[in-house]
Coordinates of C-alpha atoms in Angstrom, one line a residue:
Chain A
M1 CA 50.9 17.0 98.5
K2 CA 50.4 14.8 95.2
I3 CA 52.0 12.0 96.7
L4 CA 50.0 12.4 100.0
K5 CA 46.6 12.0 97.8
L6 CA 48.1 9.0 96.1
I7 CA 48.8 7.1 98.9
A8 CA 45.5 7.8 100.3
G9 CA 43.7 6.8 97.3
L10 CA 45.5 3.7 97.5
M11 CA 44.6 3.3 101.4
G12 CA 40.8 4.1 100.3
I13 CA 41.1 1.2 97.4
S14 CA 42.6 -1.1 99.8
L15 CA 40.5 -0.7 102.7
A16 CA 37.2 -0.9 100.9
I17 CA 37.8 -4.6 100.1
P18 CA 40.0 -5.6 103.5
P19 CA 41.6 -8.6 103.3
A20 CA 39.3 -12.0 105.4
G21 CA 40.1 -11.9 109.1
A22 CA 41.4 -8.5 109.1
V23 CA 39.7 -7.0 112.6
E24 CA 42.6 -5.7 114.4
P25 CA 43.8 -2.3 113.7
V26 CA 46.7 -1.9 111.6
T27 CA 48.6 1.4 112.6
S28 CA 51.0 2.7 110.2
S29 CA 54.1 4.3 111.2
K30 CA 53.8 8.3 111.1
E31 CA 57.7 8.1 110.4
E32 CA 56.6 6.7 106.9
Q33 CA 53.5 8.5 106.3
P34 CA 51.1 11.2 108.1
A35 CA 48.0 9.4 107.8
M36 CA 45.2 7.9 110.3
A37 CA 45.4 4.9 111.6
K38 CA 44.0 2.4 110.0
F39 CA 40.8 0.4 110.9
T40 CA 37.9 -1.4 108.6
K41 CA 34.6 -1.3 107.5
E42 CA 33.3 -3.6 110.6
Q43 CA 35.5 -2.2 113.1
L44 CA 33.8 1.4 111.8
I45 CA 30.1 0.1 111.4
D46 CA 30.7 -1.7 115.0
S47 CA 31.5 1.8 116.1
L48 CA 29.0 3.6 114.4
K49 CA 26.1 1.2 115.7
K50 CA 27.1 1.9 119.3
M51 CA 27.2 5.5 118.9
S52 CA 23.3 5.6 117.5
S53 CA 21.9 2.6 119.4
R54 CA 24.2 3.8 123.1
P55 CA 25.1 7.0 122.6
Q56 CA 25.2 7.5 126.6
D57 CA 28.0 4.7 126.8
I58 CA 30.2 7.1 124.6
K59 CA 32.6 9.0 127.0
T60 CA 32.3 12.6 126.0
V61 CA 34.8 15.5 127.3
C62 CA 36.0 18.7 126.8
A63 CA 39.8 19.8 127.1
M64 CA 39.2 23.4 125.3
C65 CA 37.1 25.9 123.8
Y66 CA 38.4 28.2 121.3
K67 CA 37.4 30.8 119.2
M68 CA 38.3 31.2 115.0
M69 CA 40.7 34.0 114.0
I70 CA 39.3 37.2 112.9
P71 CA 39.8 36.8 109.5
P72 CA 40.6 39.5 107.0
K73 CA 38.3 41.3 104.5
E74 CA 38.7 39.0 101.6
V75 CA 39.9 35.6 100.3
E76 CA 41.0 34.9 96.6
Y77 CA 40.1 31.5 94.6
H78 CA 42.8 30.5 92.0
C79 CA 41.5 28.2 90.0
K80 CA 43.8 25.5 89.1
A81 CA 42.1 24.1 86.0
C82 CA 41.7 27.7 84.0
G83 CA 43.6 30.0 86.5
N84 CA 41.0 32.5 86.9
V85 CA 40.7 34.3 90.0
S86 CA 37.5 34.6 92.1
T87 CA 37.2 37.2 95.2
Y88 CA 34.8 36.6 97.9
E89 CA 34.0 38.3 101.5
R90 CA 36.2 36.6 103.8
N91 CA 33.1 36.5 106.2
S92 CA 30.6 35.0 103.6
D93 CA 30.3 30.8 103.0
Q94 CA 31.8 31.3 100.1
G95 CA 35.1 33.1 101.9
A96 CA 35.0 30.3 104.3
L97 CA 35.2 27.7 102.0
T98 CA 38.3 29.3 99.9
E99 CA 40.2 29.8 103.1
Q100 CA 39.8 26.6 104.4
L101 CA 40.6 24.7 101.1
P102 CA 43.4 23.6 101.6
Y103 CA 43.3 22.9 105.0
I104 CA 40.3 20.4 103.4
E105 CA 42.7 19.1 100.8
R106 CA 45.4 18.0 103.7
S107 CA 42.7 16.1 105.9
L108 CA 41.0 14.7 103.5
A109 CA 44.2 12.9 102.2
T110 CA 44.9 11.9 105.4
M111 CA 41.6 9.8 105.6
P112 CA 41.4 6.3 104.4
Y113 CA 38.4 7.2 102.2
G114 CA 40.4 8.3 99.2
A115 CA 38.4 11.4 98.9
V116 CA 39.0 14.2 95.8
V117 CA 37.6 17.5 96.2
D118 CA 36.4 19.5 93.0
A119 CA 36.4 23.4 94.2
S120 CA 35.3 24.6 90.7
G121 CA 32.1 26.0 91.9
L122 CA 34.3 28.7 93.3
C123 CA 36.0 29.7 90.1
S124 CA 33.5 32.3 88.3
K125 CA 34.3 31.0 84.9
C126 CA 34.5 27.2 85.2
G127 CA 31.7 27.3 88.0
N128 CA 28.8 29.5 86.2
G129 CA 25.8 28.0 86.8
K130 CA 26.7 25.6 89.4
D131 CA 26.4 25.6 93.2
K132 CA 29.1 27.7 94.8
D133 CA 30.3 24.7 97.4
L134 CA 33.1 22.3 97.7
S135 CA 32.1 18.8 96.3
V136 CA 33.7 16.1 97.7
T137 CA 34.2 12.5 96.0
V138 CA 34.6 9.3 98.0
S139 CA 34.6 6.0 97.7
C140 CA 32.4 4.2 99.9
F141 CA 34.2 2.5 102.8
N142 CA 32.0 -0.8 102.4
C143 CA 31.6 -1.4 98.3
G144 CA 34.2 0.9 96.9
K145 CA 31.4 2.5 94.5
K146 CA 32.1 6.5 94.4
F147 CA 29.7 8.9 95.7
N148 CA 29.4 12.7 96.7
W149 CA 28.6 15.1 98.8
E150 CA 29.1 18.5 99.7
I151 CA 30.7 21.2 101.8
R152 CA 28.5 24.4 101.4
N153 CA 29.5 26.6 104.5
S154 CA 30.7 26.8 107.8
Q155 CA 28.8 24.5 110.1
D156 CA 29.2 21.7 107.4
L157 CA 33.3 22.6 107.9
E158 CA 32.5 22.3 111.7
S159 CA 30.5 18.6 110.8
M160 CA 33.9 17.5 108.9
Y161 CA 35.6 16.8 112.8
W162 CA 33.5 13.7 113.2
L163 CA 35.8 12.4 110.1
Y164 CA 38.4 12.3 112.1
L165 CA 37.2 9.6 114.6
K166 CA 39.3 6.3 115.2
P167 CA 37.1 3.1 115.7
P168 CA 36.7 1.9 118.4
I169 CA 35.3 5.2 119.4
T170 CA 35.2 4.9 122.9
E171 CA 35.0 8.8 123.6
V172 CA 34.1 12.0 121.6
D173 CA 36.1 15.1 122.2
T174 CA 33.4 18.2 122.1
H175 CA 36.1 20.4 121.7
Y176 CA 36.6 18.9 118.1
M177 CA 33.8 18.3 117.1
G178 CA 32.6 22.5 117.5
M179 CA 29.5 21.0 119.3
K180 CA 26.9 23.4 120.7
G181 CA 25.6 20.3 123.3
N182 CA 27.7 17.6 123.9
G183 CA 24.8 14.6 125.0
P184 CA 23.8 11.5 123.3
S185 CA 21.6 12.9 120.9
E186 CA 24.8 14.7 119.4
I187 CA 26.6 11.6 119.4
S188 CA 24.1 9.6 117.5
K189 CA 23.7 12.5 114.7
G190 CA 27.7 11.9 114.2
A191 CA 26.9 8.3 113.8
V192 CA 24.5 9.1 110.7
Y193 CA 27.2 12.0 109.6
I194 CA 29.7 9.6 109.6
R195 CA 27.8 6.8 107.6
D196 CA 26.0 9.2 105.5
H197 CA 29.8 10.3 104.5
V198 CA 31.8 7.2 104.6
F199 CA 29.1 4.9 102.9
C200 CA 27.2 5.2 99.8
P201 CA 23.6 5.6 99.5
E202 CA 23.0 1.5 99.1
C203 CA 25.1 0.4 101.9
R204 CA 23.9 2.7 104.6
K205 CA 20.6 0.9 104.1
K206 CA 22.7 -2.9 105.0
I207 CA 24.4 -1.2 107.6
N208 CA 20.9 -0.3 109.6
I209 CA 21.9 2.7 112.1
N210 CA 19.3 3.9 113.9
E211 CA 18.4 8.1 112.5
Chain B
M1 CA 49.1 25.4 87.8
N2 CA 50.5 26.3 90.9
N3 CA 48.6 29.5 93.0
L4 CA 50.8 32.2 92.2
L5 CA 48.4 34.8 93.9
V6 CA 50.3 37.7 96.1
P7 CA 49.8 38.4 99.3
K8 CA 47.9 41.8 99.9
T9 CA 50.4 42.5 102.4
A10 CA 54.3 43.2 101.9
V11 CA 57.1 43.8 104.7
F12 CA 59.4 46.0 103.2
E13 CA 62.8 45.2 105.7
M14 CA 64.5 48.9 104.5
T15 CA 67.9 48.7 106.0
Y16 CA 69.8 45.8 108.6
E17 CA 70.8 48.4 110.5
C18 CA 69.3 48.7 113.7
N19 CA 70.0 50.4 116.9
H20 CA 69.0 47.9 119.5
R21 CA 70.3 44.5 119.9
C22 CA 67.3 42.4 120.6
L23 CA 67.7 39.0 122.3
F24 CA 64.8 37.8 120.6
C25 CA 65.5 39.4 117.0
S26 CA 64.2 37.1 114.4
V27 CA 65.6 38.9 111.4
P28 CA 68.1 36.6 109.8
W29 CA 70.6 38.0 108.8
D30 CA 72.0 38.3 112.7
S31 CA 71.5 34.5 112.9
P32 CA 74.4 33.3 114.8
R33 CA 74.7 30.7 112.1
G34 CA 76.1 33.4 109.5
D35 CA 74.4 31.6 107.1
Y36 CA 72.8 34.8 105.7
N37 CA 74.8 37.0 103.9
K38 CA 74.0 40.2 103.6
L39 CA 73.6 41.6 100.0
P40 CA 74.0 45.5 99.4
E41 CA 71.0 47.6 100.3
L42 CA 68.4 48.5 97.9
S43 CA 68.8 52.2 97.2
V44 CA 65.7 55.1 97.4
G45 CA 65.1 54.4 93.9
E46 CA 64.7 50.7 94.0
W47 CA 62.5 50.6 96.9
K48 CA 60.3 53.0 94.8
D49 CA 60.5 50.6 91.5
C50 CA 59.7 48.2 94.3
V51 CA 57.0 49.6 95.4
D52 CA 55.6 50.3 91.6
E53 CA 56.5 46.3 91.2
V54 CA 54.6 44.9 94.1
I55 CA 51.4 47.0 93.3
G56 CA 51.5 46.1 90.1
C57 CA 51.0 43.0 91.0
G58 CA 47.9 43.5 93.7
V59 CA 49.9 44.3 96.9
R60 CA 47.5 46.4 98.9
S61 CA 49.1 47.2 102.2
I62 CA 53.2 47.7 103.0
A63 CA 54.9 47.4 106.5
F64 CA 58.2 49.5 107.0
S65 CA 60.2 47.7 109.1
G66 CA 64.1 46.5 109.4
G67 CA 66.7 46.6 111.0
E68 CA 64.9 50.2 112.6
P69 CA 63.1 51.5 109.3
L70 CA 64.1 55.3 110.9
L71 CA 67.9 54.6 110.5
K72 CA 67.2 53.8 106.6
E73 CA 67.9 57.6 104.9
G74 CA 65.5 57.9 102.2
L75 CA 62.5 56.1 104.4
E76 CA 60.4 59.4 103.8
E77 CA 60.7 59.5 100.3
V78 CA 59.9 55.8 99.9
I79 CA 56.3 56.3 102.3
S80 CA 55.8 59.4 100.4
H81 CA 56.0 57.7 96.9
A82 CA 54.0 54.7 98.3
K83 CA 51.1 56.8 99.2
G84 CA 50.7 58.0 96.3
K85 CA 50.2 54.8 94.0
K86 CA 46.4 54.2 93.8
V87 CA 44.9 50.1 95.0
K88 CA 41.6 48.5 93.8
E89 CA 39.8 47.7 97.0
P90 CA 37.1 45.2 96.7
V91 CA 33.7 46.3 97.7
F92 CA 31.1 43.3 97.9
G93 CA 27.6 43.0 97.6
P94 CA 25.0 40.5 99.4
A95 CA 26.5 36.9 100.1
G96 CA 29.7 37.9 99.7
I97 CA 29.8 38.4 95.9
L98 CA 32.2 41.0 94.7
T99 CA 30.1 43.6 93.1
H100 CA 33.3 46.4 92.4
Y101 CA 36.3 48.3 93.5
N102 CA 36.9 51.0 95.0
E103 CA 40.5 53.3 94.0
K104 CA 42.3 54.3 97.3
A105 CA 46.0 54.7 98.7
P106 CA 47.8 51.7 99.9
D107 CA 47.7 51.2 103.7
L108 CA 50.9 52.0 105.2
Y109 CA 52.3 50.6 108.6
V110 CA 55.7 51.1 110.1
I111 CA 57.3 49.0 112.2
T112 CA 59.7 50.8 115.1
N113 CA 61.6 50.9 118.4
G114 CA 60.9 54.1 118.8
E115 CA 64.1 55.1 120.0
L116 CA 64.6 57.8 116.9
V117 CA 60.4 59.1 116.8
D118 CA 60.5 62.3 117.6
G119 CA 57.6 65.2 116.5
R120 CA 59.2 65.7 113.4
W121 CA 58.3 62.0 112.5
A122 CA 55.3 62.0 113.8
G123 CA 54.5 64.9 111.5
V124 CA 55.9 62.9 108.5
F125 CA 54.2 59.5 109.5
K126 CA 50.8 61.8 110.4
E127 CA 51.3 63.4 106.6
Y128 CA 51.3 60.0 105.1
D129 CA 48.1 58.6 107.3
C130 CA 50.7 55.9 108.3
S131 CA 49.5 53.4 111.4
M132 CA 52.7 52.8 113.7
V133 CA 53.3 49.7 115.8
V134 CA 56.1 50.3 118.4
S135 CA 57.5 47.2 120.2
L136 CA 57.3 47.5 124.3
P137 CA 59.0 43.9 125.1
G138 CA 58.9 44.4 128.9
T139 CA 59.7 47.7 131.7
E140 CA 62.7 46.5 133.9
A141 CA 63.2 43.7 131.7
F142 CA 63.7 46.0 128.7
R143 CA 67.1 46.9 128.4
E144 CA 68.5 43.3 129.2
L145 CA 66.1 42.5 126.3
T146 CA 67.1 45.2 123.8
G147 CA 69.8 47.7 125.0
G148 CA 67.4 50.0 124.5
D149 CA 65.9 52.6 126.5
F150 CA 62.4 51.9 127.9
Q151 CA 61.7 55.5 128.5
K152 CA 62.3 56.4 124.8
A153 CA 60.0 53.8 123.7
L154 CA 57.2 55.1 125.9
S155 CA 57.6 58.3 125.2
A156 CA 57.6 57.4 121.5
I157 CA 54.2 55.8 121.8
R158 CA 53.0 58.7 123.6
C159 CA 54.1 61.1 120.8
L160 CA 52.5 59.3 117.8
S161 CA 49.2 58.9 119.6
G162 CA 49.4 62.5 120.8
A163 CA 49.6 63.6 116.9
G164 CA 46.7 62.0 116.2
L165 CA 48.3 58.3 115.0
D166 CA 47.0 55.1 115.2
V167 CA 49.5 53.2 117.3
V168 CA 50.0 49.6 118.3
V169 CA 52.2 48.7 121.4
S170 CA 53.9 45.3 120.0
I171 CA 55.5 43.0 123.1
C172 CA 57.7 39.7 122.3
V173 CA 56.8 37.8 125.1
T174 CA 59.4 36.0 126.9
K175 CA 60.6 34.0 129.9
K176 CA 62.4 37.0 131.0
N177 CA 59.6 40.0 130.4
L178 CA 56.8 37.8 131.3
P179 CA 56.1 38.8 135.0
E180 CA 55.9 42.5 133.6
L181 CA 53.4 41.9 131.0
F182 CA 50.2 43.2 132.5
E183 CA 52.4 46.2 134.0
T184 CA 54.3 46.8 129.9
I185 CA 50.2 46.5 128.3
S186 CA 49.0 49.1 130.9
L187 CA 51.7 51.4 130.0
G188 CA 51.4 50.9 126.6
F189 CA 47.9 51.5 126.4
L190 CA 47.8 54.7 129.3
N191 CA 50.3 56.5 126.9
G192 CA 48.3 56.3 123.9
A193 CA 48.3 52.7 122.4
K194 CA 44.6 51.6 121.0
Q195 CA 46.3 48.1 120.0
L196 CA 47.8 45.3 121.3
L197 CA 50.1 42.8 119.4
L198 CA 51.9 39.9 121.3
N199 CA 54.4 37.8 120.0
R200 CA 55.7 34.8 121.6
F201 CA 59.6 34.1 121.2
L202 CA 60.0 32.1 118.7
Q203 CA 63.7 31.2 117.5
G204 CA 65.6 32.4 114.8
G205 CA 67.6 35.4 113.4
R206 CA 69.8 36.1 117.1
G207 CA 67.3 34.9 119.0
T208 CA 68.3 31.4 117.9
D209 CA 70.4 30.7 120.4
H210 CA 68.7 31.8 123.2
A211 CA 66.3 29.0 123.7
E212 CA 66.0 30.0 127.1
L213 CA 63.8 32.9 126.4
C214 CA 60.9 30.3 125.2
L215 CA 57.4 30.0 127.2
T216 CA 56.0 27.0 127.9
K217 CA 52.8 25.8 127.5
E218 CA 51.5 27.0 131.5
E219 CA 53.7 30.6 130.2
I220 CA 51.6 31.1 127.1
T221 CA 48.5 30.2 128.9
R222 CA 49.8 32.9 131.6
M223 CA 50.4 34.7 128.5
L224 CA 47.3 34.8 127.1
D225 CA 45.6 35.2 130.7
T226 CA 47.7 38.3 131.5
A227 CA 46.7 40.2 128.4
E228 CA 43.3 39.4 128.3
E229 CA 42.8 41.0 131.4
A230 CA 44.7 44.3 130.8
C231 CA 42.7 44.2 127.7
L232 CA 39.0 44.0 129.4
A233 CA 40.2 46.2 132.0
A234 CA 41.2 48.4 129.1
N235 CA 38.4 47.8 126.8
I236 CA 41.2 47.2 123.6
K237 CA 41.4 44.6 121.2
G238 CA 44.7 42.7 121.3
S239 CA 46.1 39.5 119.0
V240 CA 48.6 37.1 119.1
G241 CA 50.7 37.7 115.9
T242 CA 52.7 33.9 116.0
E243 CA 50.0 31.3 115.5
L244 CA 50.1 28.9 118.3
P245 CA 49.4 25.3 118.2
K246 CA 45.5 24.6 118.6
C247 CA 46.5 22.2 121.0
M248 CA 47.8 24.5 123.0
V249 CA 45.1 27.3 123.6
E250 CA 43.3 26.1 126.4
K251 CA 40.3 29.0 126.9
E252 CA 38.2 31.0 124.7
Y253 CA 38.9 34.6 125.0
K254 CA 37.0 37.9 124.5
M255 CA 39.2 40.4 123.9
M256 CA 42.6 38.2 122.6
T257 CA 42.8 37.0 119.1
V258 CA 44.9 34.0 118.9
G259 CA 45.9 32.9 115.4
T260 CA 46.0 29.4 115.0
M261 CA 46.6 29.3 111.1
C262 CA 50.0 30.6 109.5
S263 CA 49.3 33.5 107.1
G264 CA 53.1 33.5 105.7
G265 CA 52.6 33.4 101.9
I266 CA 49.1 34.2 101.4
D267 CA 48.2 37.1 103.4
F268 CA 51.8 38.3 103.5
F269 CA 55.2 38.2 103.0
A270 CA 58.4 40.2 103.7
I271 CA 61.4 41.7 101.1
D272 CA 64.6 41.9 102.5
P273 CA 66.7 45.2 102.6
S274 CA 69.1 43.5 99.3
G275 CA 65.5 43.2 97.7
M276 CA 65.0 39.6 97.9
V277 CA 61.8 38.0 99.1
R278 CA 60.8 35.3 101.4
P279 CA 57.1 34.3 102.2
C280 CA 57.2 35.5 105.8
N281 CA 59.4 37.7 108.0
H282 CA 60.7 34.8 110.2
S283 CA 62.1 32.7 107.2
P284 CA 65.5 32.5 106.4
V285 CA 65.1 31.2 103.0
R286 CA 65.5 33.7 100.3
L287 CA 63.3 32.9 97.1
G288 CA 64.3 35.4 94.5
S289 CA 64.0 38.9 93.5
Y290 CA 60.8 41.8 94.2
K291 CA 61.6 42.2 90.7
D292 CA 60.3 38.9 89.7
L293 CA 58.2 38.0 92.5
R294 CA 55.7 35.2 90.7
S295 CA 58.1 33.2 90.3
A296 CA 59.3 33.2 93.7
I297 CA 55.9 32.3 94.2
D298 CA 55.6 29.1 92.1
T299 CA 58.8 27.7 94.1
D300 CA 58.0 24.2 95.2
Y301 CA 59.0 26.2 99.1
W302 CA 56.1 29.3 98.8
Q303 CA 54.0 26.7 97.8
K304 CA 54.1 24.6 100.8
F305 CA 52.6 27.5 102.2
K306 CA 50.2 28.2 99.9
C307 CA 48.9 24.3 100.0
K308 CA 49.9 24.2 103.6
D309 CA 51.8 21.5 102.9
F310 CA 54.0 21.6 105.9
L311 CA 52.2 20.2 108.8
P312 CA 54.0 17.7 111.2
P313 CA 53.6 14.0 110.4
G314 CA 52.7 14.0 114.3
C315 CA 49.4 16.2 114.0
A316 CA 48.5 15.3 110.7
D317 CA 45.7 12.7 112.5
C318 CA 44.1 15.6 114.7
A319 CA 41.0 16.7 114.0
L320 CA 42.7 20.0 115.1
S321 CA 44.0 20.8 112.1
L322 CA 41.6 21.7 110.2
N323 CA 42.2 24.7 111.9
C324 CA 45.5 24.6 112.8
D325 CA 49.2 24.3 111.5
G326 CA 50.8 23.1 114.2
G327 CA 52.6 26.1 115.2
C328 CA 54.7 28.4 113.5
R329 CA 56.2 26.2 110.6
E330 CA 59.2 28.6 110.1
A331 CA 60.6 28.3 113.8
A332 CA 60.3 24.9 113.3
H333 CA 62.2 25.0 110.3
I334 CA 65.2 26.8 112.3
T335 CA 65.1 24.8 115.3
G336 CA 64.1 21.4 113.7
G337 CA 65.3 21.4 110.4
S338 CA 62.4 21.0 108.0
L339 CA 59.3 23.2 107.9
D340 CA 57.4 20.0 108.9
S341 CA 59.1 19.8 112.0
K342 CA 57.7 20.6 115.7
D343 CA 56.8 23.7 116.9
P344 CA 59.5 24.9 119.4
L345 CA 56.6 25.3 121.8
F346 CA 57.0 21.4 121.8
Y347 CA 60.4 21.3 122.4
C348 CA 59.8 23.3 126.0
L349 CA 57.1 20.7 127.0
S350 CA 59.9 18.1 126.8
R351 CA 62.4 19.9 128.5

């Protein structure tokens, strides 16, 4: 896992400043490295603009729908820093975050944004006074500057599916996205979500995506 | 710092012995590969010590399995000893915050093929408030699949439910018994089972060489549809114990809960008849003695389960992997050679 994170981190740095003229997608071999296909910031920005301004052009598909397994009663968070164990009801927001934490770390490590998850808010010792959520630090896909966002509850977890979209984005599988609706307005919201979670506040203004 | 939290449920595989010869059985000591040597079984005294050890580490539930647990001489003594212990159960306040712990006896489960169940055993299980899981893998196909007697399994369900015990009917679904699944589930319910546990056949143990029993994606859908229909008719809930790749679950079910996230090594673990621990009952990998449970959990192998660090490379950029482990990792290990191999279901697709 550490190696995966390191690779993803390195990818994030190199992709934040792509070589001049790099416009074609570069796919990594899945045999060598289980990571998402590489893409440039230009490709991503183009896709987001299209999603935002002409969401009706993005095809929506829904191959299946599913229901989460009924979770057991409790979940325990083991703090990697101090070793303390915090117990949450699995049906609570903190319980969902604790249960999903290994999946979130695993998923973000495959994405080219150099993401690091701080789960210390879930520790009843280290996180005393902090919000009981997950703080994610990513490197801006445009300028490389680090910025943060939070995962607070199940809705935030579902929204993370948007981060899997790879440009050029021509269709959105609404099953993956856990959407209530699947119309153009959802697509536009998705564009804003990706923008706000991949680009720093300064670069978001430059990208100029319609809300 | 590794996560050394002990899963809340321990599966005690009480004995290697069994009076069935199920083609689908996944216990590693019956693998045709012969690479799981049978170390001497724990004595009753050692199993009691094992109870003390695991409860001391935080285990709250024990499932007695095997082999066939009723063949283990002294099973009742071990159950009685376990029921006499006290465990802490968390109580939560608003917003899911822990408020305090209540003391209670551990939850006990017995997983049996029902062959030896009689009124005396039913009384024992009732006395110690055990929940029962009875295997009923088919009707016509029962004998071919197990070597046992279908009527005995059915009468065991009747006997146990008649004694006031909660009975789960457990069905390992294979290509051979899928056509009679509705009838099998219905008979389980009609004889008193109050819940359904489905397991799709996965290679492992004696089943390692029985790839022909594996279900295809279409058959998985048929299995779930059939189970849903039976559960709806009986208004009884069911679940699939062996996690499926999420991309293979095409529908939403009202009565059936379909797991896609592996809970091996996190919510439960197994202890084999010699006292060696494994992160999952399907796993052929022994990681140490129950006497040193935390060292076993501290191994790289177990930590792969804790950290979910075993996703097949082909699943890495799938959005569903936020809630999916790509199927059963140990079955993938057995058929593909490593924990991050493809689930056997994908080989069925390509066949």
